Amino acid sequence: MDVIVVGLGAMGSAAIHQLARRGAEVLGIDRHSPPHAFGSSHGETRITRRLTLEGAEYAPLAVRSHEWWRRIEAETGTSVLTECGVLNLADHAADPRAFAVHARAAAACGIAYELLDAAALRDRFPQFRVEDTRVGLLEPGGGFVRPEDAIRAQLELAERYGARLHRGERVLAVEPAATGVTVRTDAGTYTADQVVLCAGAWLAGLLDDPGLARLFGVYRQVLHWFGVEGSGQDFSPGRFPTFIWQGVSRADEYFYGFPSIDGATIKVATGQLERRTPDPDRLDRTVAADEAARFHHTMIGGRLPGVSARAARSQVCMYTVTPDEAFVIDRLPGSERVLVASPCSGHGFKHSAAIGEALAELATEGATTLDLTPFAFDRFTR
Ligand SMILES: Cc1cc2nc3c(=O)[nH]c(=O)nc-3n(C[C@H](O)[C@H](O)[C@H](O)COP(=O)(O)OP(=O)(O)OC[C@H]3O[C@@H](n4cnc5c(N)ncnc54)[C@H](O)[C@@H]3O)c2cc1C
């Protein structure tokens, strides 16, 4: 066997699709049956934008992924990408340089964007109640990706190209040797020339080296769906954008949200990196009613008056975060046969199709055209 892909979520489904497409003999193994709601890739929507606020090094990944989402849609008939626009809202008084840097970066990369003042925001998006100091940067080509559908479509394509998928099988150990890599699971033992590790929040548990394992912190996140039905406002894609609202204090640092997929609710969330989860298998997956009420009170109240204070539902998800919050996409130190892809940190999905392609190129050709040096392990030891 050429390659075994461990974990078939966002990164693994993209990697196995690309490997199978290149004619590699490939096996994918997942402890659950992706897409599922136990890892980092559920909850209906993920923000996507080519204007990558986290750094210019991410832009080629997003641009390439958009190309792949469209191709995957054409080949499977699945809707993956909705370009309804991404609106980044900041307070000009709290941050006078708000957006100037990003606007310059967008212009330099040729990414279309619009700067909106408070009057323009009220005119274009009356769903928001904005202060006079609020400004918006709209990227019309951004929007959202549907994570579950993207994973399902890529696994379907992988199988179409001859990949074998083992669902509901847990990998217990990955043992590299000079001649190949042995993968031991709760159902058997397999060997391959190379292994691609895409185990998301469980990655640390598959690394032998405690120093490396410590790099990957897991953080519980909560998604909330609040009602918009009967608000008299239109929250549908096209009339309401995917958005990121930058707050003005530490308490309301930021929150983000999406247009309504079901016509009845919108999904909103923030990110938390204060409390690390020691073991992803013992994650607290319950969300108390007052957690949702607190979120509404701190983040939404007054800013989106059409959004009801009663949460229709909430869901728990996990970020995997490195010390500098940047991705790791690299060969495992000391083992040329094992590739690791840990690109979560709350912003990885939009890049996943391109990362899958890069992993497949590395595994089959030994090199990739994408510059992955910012995501190397050795930045933590240099
Ligand atoms: C709440 C939330 C919001 C986010 N918002 C955005 C956003 O707006 N935009 C964006 O671009 N990104 C966003 N992200 C980040 C993005 O979703 C992640 O980067 C991406 O989903 C991570 O994919 P993954 O493949 O690493 O993990 P997963 O998709 O979780 O896949 C890991 C897989 O490995 C399997 N596995 C683990 N251990 C084993 C084992 N031992 N044996 C076999 N299988 C195993 C699991 O079952 C799982 O299927 C968000 C993440 C979260 C949690």
XYZ file of C-alpha atoms and ligand atoms in Angstrom:
435
model
C 0.000 0.000 0.000
C 1.240 3.513 -0.815
C -0.400 5.670 1.856
C -2.663 5.348 4.914
C -4.616 8.463 5.933
C -5.484 8.514 9.638
C -8.570 10.650 10.291
C -11.052 11.546 7.536
C -12.381 14.915 8.665
C -11.629 18.195 6.916
C -7.956 17.493 6.253
C -8.078 13.718 5.876
C -10.991 13.706 3.420
C -9.169 16.301 1.299
C -5.892 14.360 1.476
C -7.398 10.994 0.562
C -9.393 12.542 -2.290
C -6.230 14.061 -3.745
C -4.140 10.926 -3.210
C -6.724 8.664 -4.851
C -7.083 11.112 -7.731
C -3.339 10.755 -8.383
C -3.696 6.980 -8.580
C -2.093 6.182 -5.208
C -3.146 2.961 -3.477
C -4.630 4.470 -0.338
C -6.539 3.430 2.780
C -8.393 5.899 5.008
C -9.210 5.036 8.620
C -11.502 6.954 10.970
C -12.699 6.046 14.466
C -16.096 7.602 13.651
C -18.033 7.798 10.373
C -17.304 11.224 8.842
C -18.906 13.634 8.546
C -19.792 13.468 12.239
C -20.303 15.825 15.177
C -17.479 14.697 17.514
C -14.446 16.556 16.124
C -13.827 20.018 14.642
C -15.768 19.905 11.369
C -19.474 20.078 12.185
C -22.096 22.774 12.627
C -23.240 23.432 9.010
C -21.013 26.391 8.104
C -17.431 27.670 8.146
C -16.290 31.180 7.217
C -14.274 31.361 4.028
C -12.433 34.350 2.562
C -9.410 34.865 0.344
C -8.417 37.920 2.374
C -6.750 35.983 5.183
C -6.567 38.275 8.199
C -4.264 35.771 9.956
C -1.405 36.460 7.518
C -0.542 36.643 3.835
C 0.994 33.120 3.961
C -2.542 31.665 4.131
C -3.931 33.447 1.060
C -2.682 30.947 -1.586
C -4.297 28.105 0.401
C -7.670 29.855 0.455
C -7.505 30.866 -3.202
C -6.642 27.299 -4.278
C -9.310 25.813 -1.999
C -11.999 27.987 -3.593
C -10.986 26.549 -6.970
C -11.249 23.030 -5.562
C -14.654 23.645 -3.896
C -16.075 24.624 -7.294
C -14.526 21.593 -8.998
C -15.797 19.251 -6.255
C -19.266 20.746 -6.653
C -19.161 20.151 -10.423
C -17.985 16.539 -10.015
C -20.418 15.534 -7.252
C -23.418 17.841 -7.625
C -22.970 18.896 -3.972
C -23.256 22.547 -2.913
C -20.112 23.373 -0.916
C -19.297 27.070 -1.306
C -21.663 30.059 -0.975
C -20.098 33.398 -1.921
C -22.519 35.629 -0.013
C -19.770 38.015 1.125
C -17.815 38.282 4.373
C -18.202 41.485 6.352
C -15.612 42.377 8.990
C -16.962 45.034 11.346
C -14.635 47.072 13.568
C -14.917 50.150 15.712
C -12.892 52.972 14.248
C -12.724 54.790 17.602
C -11.350 51.717 19.403
C -8.920 50.937 16.579
C -8.221 53.948 14.337
C -6.132 51.851 11.953
C -8.946 49.337 11.598
C -8.707 47.659 8.232
C -6.137 49.980 6.664
C -3.571 47.175 6.728
C -5.983 44.550 5.445
C -7.301 46.826 2.748
C -3.742 47.409 1.525
C -3.091 43.645 1.588
C -6.300 42.965 -0.350
C -5.395 45.552 -2.951
C -1.878 44.117 -3.291
C -3.255 40.579 -3.844
C -5.962 41.756 -6.231
C -8.773 40.619 -3.915
C -11.961 42.626 -4.427
C -13.167 44.442 -1.296
C -15.278 47.415 -0.244
C -14.854 49.726 2.748
C -18.178 50.772 4.285
C -18.758 53.572 6.790
C -21.605 53.511 9.317
C -24.088 55.106 6.899
C -23.264 52.605 4.165
C -23.489 49.724 6.652
C -26.984 50.833 7.759
C -28.066 51.159 4.156
C -26.674 47.805 2.929
C -27.189 45.680 6.049
C -30.013 47.083 8.192
C -29.996 43.879 10.257
C -27.030 45.328 12.226
C -27.437 48.235 14.636
C -24.108 50.046 14.272
C -22.560 52.959 16.165
C -21.399 55.978 14.154
C -17.792 54.847 14.628
C -18.313 51.388 13.117
C -16.660 50.582 9.796
C -16.917 47.505 7.649
C -14.633 45.711 5.224
C -16.669 43.593 2.843
C -15.094 40.867 0.727
C -17.868 40.025 -1.749
C -16.153 36.792 -2.885
C -16.029 35.384 0.643
C -18.869 33.601 2.370
C -19.193 30.151 3.843
C -18.282 26.531 3.186
C -20.531 23.644 4.250
C -18.118 21.404 6.176
C -20.170 18.217 6.367
C -21.052 18.362 2.653
C -17.446 19.119 1.674
C -16.194 16.092 3.630
C -18.932 13.807 2.287
C -18.229 14.897 -1.307
C -14.451 14.406 -1.018
C -14.858 10.942 0.520
C -17.270 10.066 -2.296
C -14.692 11.200 -4.858
C -11.919 9.316 -3.031
C -13.904 6.083 -3.274
C -14.730 6.811 -6.905
C -10.966 6.972 -7.568
C -10.367 3.672 -5.761
C -9.578 4.595 -2.137
C -10.633 2.169 0.604
C -12.313 3.689 3.655
C -12.509 2.004 7.058
C -15.072 3.781 9.216
C -15.568 3.111 12.912
C -12.003 1.811 13.296
C -9.675 3.402 15.818
C -5.965 3.795 15.186
C -4.024 2.883 18.330
C -0.449 3.416 17.167
C 1.571 4.606 14.175
C 5.021 3.011 14.100
C 7.461 4.270 11.462
C 10.417 2.076 10.466
C 13.101 2.257 7.790
C 11.096 0.162 5.320
C 7.569 1.470 5.934
C 5.014 2.506 8.532
C 2.907 0.108 10.593
C -0.541 1.284 11.676
C -2.149 -0.702 14.484
C -5.899 -0.309 14.993
C -8.574 -1.907 17.171
C -9.399 -4.116 14.157
C -6.043 -4.996 12.576
C -2.531 -4.046 11.498
C -1.594 -2.431 8.176
C 1.632 -1.287 6.578
C 2.217 1.435 4.019
C 5.085 3.401 2.518
C 3.759 6.573 4.153
C 1.129 7.743 6.626
C -0.714 11.070 6.664
C -1.862 11.955 10.180
C -5.017 14.098 10.183
C -6.438 13.167 13.579
C -7.565 16.692 14.527
C -8.026 17.123 18.286
C -6.755 13.566 18.876
C -3.414 14.123 17.132
C -1.394 14.535 20.357
C -2.474 11.065 21.505
C -0.862 9.510 18.415
C 2.504 11.223 18.837
C 5.188 9.338 20.738
C 7.128 12.463 21.652
C 5.589 14.322 24.656
C 7.367 17.549 23.615
C 5.627 17.477 20.237
C 2.303 16.343 21.713
C 2.289 19.342 24.076
C 2.249 21.696 21.061
C -1.355 20.776 20.289
C -3.764 22.237 22.834
C -7.474 21.425 22.568
C -10.112 24.016 23.455
C -13.869 23.560 23.844
C -15.942 25.870 21.630
C -19.683 26.448 21.545
C -21.908 27.253 18.570
C -25.379 28.766 19.129
C -28.361 29.007 16.805
C -30.761 31.859 17.681
C -34.171 32.456 16.106
C -34.737 35.148 13.449
C -38.176 34.041 12.216
C -40.817 36.751 12.451
C -38.186 39.460 12.937
C -39.314 41.236 9.784
C -35.708 41.236 8.584
C -34.119 39.194 5.832
C -31.212 37.061 7.085
C -30.917 34.903 3.960
C -27.595 34.489 2.092
C -27.340 37.337 -0.408
C -29.233 39.743 1.869
C -27.160 39.106 4.990
C -23.429 38.313 4.905
C -21.191 36.024 6.862
C -19.738 38.448 9.411
C -17.082 38.996 12.077
C -17.922 41.651 14.663
C -14.842 43.012 16.454
C -15.760 44.118 19.965
C -14.382 47.014 21.939
C -13.294 45.277 25.159
C -11.821 41.968 26.299
C -15.260 40.759 27.417
C -16.768 41.108 23.959
C -13.542 40.611 21.981
C -15.278 39.311 18.871
C -18.073 37.120 17.617
C -18.990 35.853 14.193
C -22.060 34.593 12.444
C -23.642 33.367 9.247
C -26.718 34.048 7.164
C -29.692 31.813 7.840
C -29.505 28.399 6.175
C -32.914 27.202 7.370
C -34.816 30.517 7.239
C -35.542 30.251 10.966
C -32.208 30.688 12.793
C -28.732 32.131 12.403
C -25.583 30.509 13.802
C -23.254 32.668 15.920
C -20.163 31.920 18.008
C -16.979 33.276 19.467
C -13.619 31.603 20.130
C -12.196 30.744 23.543
C -8.546 29.899 24.221
C -8.536 30.305 28.006
C -9.474 26.822 29.186
C -7.534 23.912 27.662
C -9.296 20.524 27.499
C -6.967 17.836 28.879
C -8.585 14.942 26.983
C -10.819 15.317 23.900
C -12.603 12.075 24.834
C -13.782 13.673 28.070
C -14.925 16.951 26.536
C -17.998 18.479 28.173
C -20.487 18.352 25.291
C -23.454 19.759 27.183
C -24.397 23.428 26.873
C -26.419 24.925 29.694
C -29.240 27.347 28.814
C -27.518 30.148 30.734
C -24.344 29.728 28.600
C -26.405 30.633 25.523
C -28.217 33.428 27.369
C -24.884 34.914 28.503
C -23.560 34.795 24.951
C -26.640 36.599 23.648
C -26.437 39.219 26.380
C -22.691 39.958 25.881
C -22.402 39.728 22.115
C -25.707 40.069 20.312
C -28.024 42.177 22.428
C -28.472 45.559 20.755
C -26.245 44.725 17.799
C -28.604 42.412 15.924
C -32.054 43.440 17.179
C -33.828 40.911 14.943
C -32.151 37.970 16.667
C -34.208 36.358 19.421
C -32.655 35.913 22.875
C -33.794 32.271 23.019
C -31.291 29.778 21.626
C -32.949 27.198 19.378
C -29.956 24.894 19.937
C -26.259 24.871 20.788
C -23.431 22.519 19.881
C -19.902 21.868 21.176
C -16.838 21.664 18.912
C -13.036 21.655 19.406
C -10.185 23.916 18.294
C -6.696 22.414 18.198
C -4.235 25.237 18.772
C -0.441 25.473 18.615
C 1.505 28.002 20.760
C 1.668 30.552 17.911
C -1.844 29.637 16.693
C -0.460 28.795 13.260
C -0.835 25.472 11.429
C 1.510 22.507 11.439
C 1.786 20.849 8.035
C 5.058 18.970 7.893
C 6.864 15.674 8.108
C 7.064 14.302 11.638
C 10.514 15.146 13.055
C 12.671 12.034 12.831
C 10.293 10.249 10.474
C 10.260 11.083 6.777
C 7.425 8.607 6.220
C 4.834 10.358 8.399
C 3.158 13.595 7.337
C 1.226 15.606 9.923
C -1.556 18.076 9.154
C -2.904 20.017 12.108
C -4.475 23.112 10.723
C -7.260 24.005 13.086
C -6.773 27.020 15.349
C -10.288 27.994 14.376
C -9.562 28.956 10.800
C -8.447 25.830 8.967
C -11.484 24.659 7.066
C -11.311 27.279 4.341
C -7.803 26.031 3.474
C -8.447 22.308 3.740
C -8.944 21.419 0.055
C -5.587 22.979 -0.860
C -3.880 21.406 2.154
C -5.132 17.992 0.989
C -3.616 18.669 -2.410
C -0.294 19.733 -0.851
C -0.197 16.601 1.333
C -0.864 14.397 -1.691
C 1.900 16.132 -3.658
C 4.335 15.672 -0.766
C 3.446 11.995 -0.423
C 3.581 11.154 -4.116
C 6.152 13.603 -5.526
C 8.144 14.601 -2.444
C 7.455 18.317 -2.929
C 4.587 20.761 -3.253
C 4.237 24.040 -5.103
C 2.569 25.658 -2.069
C 4.954 27.266 0.397
C 4.499 25.322 3.631
C 7.622 26.633 5.408
C 5.568 28.871 7.786
C 3.865 25.683 9.029
C 6.987 23.617 9.787
C 7.625 21.933 13.157
C 11.103 23.430 13.458
C 9.786 26.945 14.096
C 9.147 25.761 17.684
C 12.739 24.568 18.160
C 14.670 27.164 16.148
C -16.364 25.933 16.416
C -15.425 25.985 15.275
C -15.539 26.997 14.352
C -14.647 27.083 13.288
N -14.823 28.061 12.363
C -14.039 28.087 11.269
C -14.308 29.013 10.238
O -15.255 29.798 10.322
N -13.527 28.989 9.137
C -12.501 28.109 9.000
O -11.812 28.136 7.975
N -12.235 27.199 9.963
C -12.976 27.166 11.085
N -12.750 26.247 12.066
C -11.595 25.346 11.941
C -11.880 24.148 11.068
O -13.169 23.693 11.233
C -10.808 23.115 11.395
O -9.563 23.635 10.995
C -10.989 21.795 10.700
O -12.318 21.360 10.801
C -10.042 20.783 11.310
O -10.110 19.602 10.567
P -9.291 18.308 10.975
O -9.338 17.413 9.810
O -7.979 18.701 11.544
O -10.136 17.694 12.205
P -11.499 16.808 12.135
O -12.340 17.259 11.001
O -12.063 16.810 13.502
O -10.978 15.383 11.749
C -10.216 14.565 12.590
C -10.678 13.154 12.326
O -9.744 12.237 12.883
C -10.474 11.140 13.397
N -9.609 10.485 14.384
C -9.057 11.034 15.478
N -8.316 10.134 16.143
C -8.394 8.976 15.446
C -7.859 7.673 15.654
N -7.084 7.387 16.699
N -8.163 6.719 14.765
C -8.947 6.996 13.684
N -9.489 8.205 13.462
C -9.208 9.191 14.329
C -11.713 11.782 13.986
O -12.765 10.862 14.163
C -12.026 12.852 12.967
O -12.939 12.401 11.985
C -13.614 26.133 13.143
C -13.500 25.092 14.084
C -14.392 25.005 15.136
C -14.265 23.894 16.122
